């Protein structure tokens, strides 16, 4: 992350604490986002989309239903991320906005890098290279792929709104396209 982007996101976190939620903590949010990512990615992998209704926006859920049904098993298996397999997490973008009716929203894009042992080909659609990591010696070789995912979390901060974050964008590059 560039220093300017880092400063910009920290400024937005300050605005969130000052004007929307005095107890907001990016560390706590990141922990919750990692847990949500792990749960949602596993449910996607298992095609249990009906269990995502409370976590994912209706628009995203509709798109996922179409995409998941077309995925080969190897790509579907690669969607699942165990929380312990998440190697790195960072914020991608933070936005604060109001709609025409004065409803206040905050959205935070989170980027995840995770290891997955799905049986993916070396080359996947789009001719992009998948990073592979081999664990163990010659007798106990285990191949894992380092994959990325972007999930956008949105929360309404209008008075009286539920204090829940909803996932409004799910991207698994080279897998869910």
CSV table of C-alpha atoms in Angstrom, one decimal:
chain,number,residue,atom,x,y,z
A,1,UNK,CA,0.0,0.0,0.0
A,2,UNK,CA,1.3,3.4,-0.8
A,3,UNK,CA,1.8,5.9,2.0
A,4,UNK,CA,-0.8,8.2,0.6
A,5,UNK,CA,-3.4,5.4,0.5
A,6,UNK,CA,-2.5,4.3,4.0
A,7,UNK,CA,-3.0,7.9,5.3
A,8,UNK,CA,-6.2,8.2,3.4
A,9,UNK,CA,-7.7,5.1,5.0
A,10,UNK,CA,-6.5,6.1,8.4
A,11,UNK,CA,-8.3,9.5,7.9
A,12,UNK,CA,-11.5,7.7,7.0
A,13,UNK,CA,-11.2,5.5,10.1
A,14,UNK,CA,-10.9,8.7,12.1
A,15,UNK,CA,-14.1,10.0,10.4
A,16,UNK,CA,-15.9,6.8,11.1
A,17,UNK,CA,-15.0,7.0,14.8
A,18,UNK,CA,-15.9,10.7,15.0
A,19,UNK,CA,-19.2,10.8,13.1
A,20,UNK,CA,-20.6,7.2,12.9
A,21,UNK,CA,-19.3,4.8,15.5
A,22,UNK,CA,-17.1,6.0,18.4
A,23,UNK,CA,-16.1,2.4,19.2
A,24,UNK,CA,-15.0,1.5,15.6
A,25,UNK,CA,-11.6,-0.3,15.6
A,26,UNK,CA,-10.0,-1.4,12.3
A,27,UNK,CA,-8.3,-4.3,14.2
A,28,UNK,CA,-11.6,-5.6,15.4
A,29,UNK,CA,-13.2,-5.0,12.0
A,30,UNK,CA,-10.4,-6.9,10.3
A,31,UNK,CA,-10.8,-9.9,12.7
A,32,UNK,CA,-14.5,-10.0,11.9
A,33,UNK,CA,-13.9,-9.6,8.2
A,34,UNK,CA,-11.5,-12.6,8.2
A,35,UNK,CA,-14.1,-14.7,10.0
A,36,UNK,CA,-16.8,-13.6,7.6
A,37,UNK,CA,-14.6,-14.3,4.6
A,38,UNK,CA,-13.7,-17.8,5.9
A,39,UNK,CA,-17.4,-18.7,6.5
A,40,UNK,CA,-18.7,-17.2,3.3
A,41,UNK,CA,-16.0,-18.7,1.1
A,42,UNK,CA,-16.6,-22.2,2.6
A,43,UNK,CA,-20.4,-21.9,2.0
A,44,UNK,CA,-19.7,-20.8,-1.6
A,45,UNK,CA,-17.5,-23.8,-2.0
A,46,UNK,CA,-20.1,-26.1,-0.6
A,47,UNK,CA,-22.9,-24.4,-2.8
A,48,UNK,CA,-24.9,-23.6,0.4
A,49,UNK,CA,-26.0,-20.2,-1.0
A,50,UNK,CA,-29.2,-20.2,1.0
A,51,UNK,CA,-27.2,-19.8,4.2
A,52,UNK,CA,-25.6,-16.6,2.8
A,53,UNK,CA,-28.8,-14.5,2.8
A,54,UNK,CA,-28.1,-12.7,6.1
A,55,UNK,CA,-24.4,-12.1,5.2
A,56,UNK,CA,-24.5,-11.1,1.5
A,57,UNK,CA,-26.5,-8.5,-0.4
A,58,UNK,CA,-29.4,-9.8,-2.5
A,59,UNK,CA,-27.8,-8.5,-5.7
A,60,UNK,CA,-24.5,-10.2,-5.0
A,61,UNK,CA,-26.2,-13.4,-4.0
A,62,UNK,CA,-28.1,-13.5,-7.3
A,63,UNK,CA,-24.9,-13.2,-9.3
A,64,UNK,CA,-23.2,-15.8,-7.2
A,65,UNK,CA,-26.0,-18.3,-7.8
A,66,UNK,CA,-25.4,-18.0,-11.6
A,67,UNK,CA,-21.6,-18.2,-11.3
A,68,UNK,CA,-21.3,-21.0,-8.8
A,69,UNK,CA,-23.5,-23.3,-10.9
A,70,UNK,CA,-21.1,-23.0,-13.8
A,71,UNK,CA,-17.8,-23.5,-11.9
A,72,UNK,CA,-15.8,-26.7,-12.3
A,73,UNK,CA,-15.3,-28.6,-9.0
A,74,UNK,CA,-11.6,-27.7,-8.7
A,75,UNK,CA,-12.4,-23.9,-8.9
A,76,UNK,CA,-15.3,-24.3,-6.5
A,77,UNK,CA,-13.0,-26.2,-4.0
A,78,UNK,CA,-10.4,-23.4,-4.3
A,79,UNK,CA,-12.9,-20.8,-3.1
A,80,UNK,CA,-12.8,-22.2,0.5
A,81,UNK,CA,-10.5,-20.4,2.9
A,82,UNK,CA,-9.8,-21.8,6.4
A,83,UNK,CA,-9.2,-18.9,8.8
A,84,UNK,CA,-5.8,-20.4,9.7
A,85,UNK,CA,-4.9,-20.5,5.9
A,86,UNK,CA,-5.3,-16.7,5.5
A,87,UNK,CA,-1.8,-15.5,5.1
A,88,UNK,CA,-2.3,-11.7,4.7
A,89,UNK,CA,-5.2,-9.3,4.9
A,90,UNK,CA,-5.3,-5.6,4.1
A,91,UNK,CA,-7.8,-2.9,3.4
A,92,UNK,CA,-8.2,-2.0,-0.2
A,93,UNK,CA,-10.5,1.0,-0.1
A,94,UNK,CA,-12.7,2.9,2.4
A,95,UNK,CA,-15.7,4.9,1.3
A,96,UNK,CA,-18.2,7.1,3.2
A,97,UNK,CA,-21.2,8.2,1.3
A,98,UNK,CA,-24.8,9.4,1.5
A,99,UNK,CA,-27.6,8.5,-0.9
A,100,UNK,CA,-30.3,10.9,-2.2
A,101,UNK,CA,-32.5,10.1,0.8
A,102,UNK,CA,-29.8,11.0,3.3
A,103,UNK,CA,-29.0,7.4,4.3
A,104,UNK,CA,-25.4,7.1,5.5
A,105,UNK,CA,-23.2,4.2,4.4
A,106,UNK,CA,-19.6,3.1,5.0
A,107,UNK,CA,-18.0,0.5,2.8
A,108,UNK,CA,-14.6,-1.2,3.4
A,109,UNK,CA,-13.0,-3.3,0.7
A,110,UNK,CA,-10.8,-6.1,2.2
A,111,UNK,CA,-8.2,-8.0,0.3
A,112,UNK,CA,-7.3,-11.6,1.4
A,113,UNK,CA,-4.4,-13.9,0.4
A,114,UNK,CA,-5.0,-17.5,1.4
A,115,UNK,CA,-3.5,-20.9,0.9
A,116,UNK,CA,-5.7,-23.6,-0.6
A,117,UNK,CA,-4.9,-27.2,-1.6
A,118,UNK,CA,-7.5,-27.6,-4.4
A,119,UNK,CA,-6.4,-29.4,-7.5
A,120,UNK,CA,-6.0,-26.4,-9.8
A,121,UNK,CA,-4.2,-26.5,-13.1
A,122,UNK,CA,-1.0,-24.5,-13.3
A,123,UNK,CA,-2.7,-22.2,-15.8
A,124,UNK,CA,-6.3,-21.0,-15.2
A,125,UNK,CA,-8.6,-19.0,-17.4
A,126,UNK,CA,-7.2,-15.7,-18.4
A,127,UNK,CA,-3.7,-17.2,-18.7
A,128,UNK,CA,-2.8,-15.9,-15.2
A,129,UNK,CA,-0.3,-17.9,-13.2
A,130,UNK,CA,-1.4,-19.4,-9.9
A,131,UNK,CA,1.3,-19.3,-7.3
A,132,UNK,CA,2.1,-22.7,-5.9
A,133,UNK,CA,3.9,-23.6,-2.6
A,134,UNK,CA,5.1,-27.1,-1.8
A,135,UNK,CA,5.3,-28.2,1.8
A,136,UNK,CA,7.2,-31.3,3.2
A,137,UNK,CA,9.8,-33.5,1.7
A,138,UNK,CA,9.7,-35.8,-1.3
A,139,UNK,CA,7.6,-38.4,0.5
A,140,UNK,CA,5.0,-36.1,2.0
A,141,UNK,CA,4.8,-33.4,-0.7
A,142,UNK,CA,1.7,-31.2,-0.3
A,143,UNK,CA,1.0,-28.5,-3.0
A,144,UNK,CA,-0.9,-25.4,-2.0
A,145,UNK,CA,-2.0,-22.4,-4.1
A,146,UNK,CA,-1.7,-18.9,-2.9
A,147,UNK,CA,-5.0,-17.3,-4.0
A,148,UNK,CA,-6.5,-13.9,-3.5
A,149,UNK,CA,-10.0,-12.6,-2.8
A,150,UNK,CA,-11.6,-9.2,-2.4
A,151,UNK,CA,-14.7,-8.8,-0.3
A,152,UNK,CA,-16.5,-5.4,0.2
A,153,UNK,CA,-18.3,-4.9,3.5
A,154,UNK,CA,-21.0,-2.2,3.8
A,155,UNK,CA,-22.9,-0.9,6.8
A,156,UNK,CA,-25.7,1.6,7.0
A,157,UNK,CA,-25.1,4.2,9.7
A,158,UNK,CA,-28.5,6.0,9.5
A,159,UNK,CA,-30.2,6.3,12.9
A,160,UNK,CA,-32.3,3.2,13.6
A,161,UNK,CA,-30.5,1.0,11.1
A,162,UNK,CA,-29.2,-2.5,12.1
A,163,UNK,CA,-25.6,-2.4,13.1
A,164,UNK,CA,-24.7,-5.2,10.7
A,165,UNK,CA,-22.1,-5.3,8.0
A,166,UNK,CA,-23.2,-6.8,4.7
A,167,UNK,CA,-20.9,-8.1,1.9
A,168,UNK,CA,-21.7,-6.2,-1.2
A,169,UNK,CA,-19.0,-7.5,-3.5
A,170,UNK,CA,-17.2,-10.8,-3.8
A,171,UNK,CA,-14.3,-11.3,-6.1
A,172,UNK,CA,-12.1,-14.4,-6.4
A,173,UNK,CA,-9.9,-13.5,-9.4
A,174,UNK,CA,-9.2,-16.4,-11.8
A,175,UNK,CA,-11.8,-18.5,-10.0
A,176,UNK,CA,-15.2,-16.7,-10.0
A,177,UNK,CA,-15.2,-14.9,-13.3
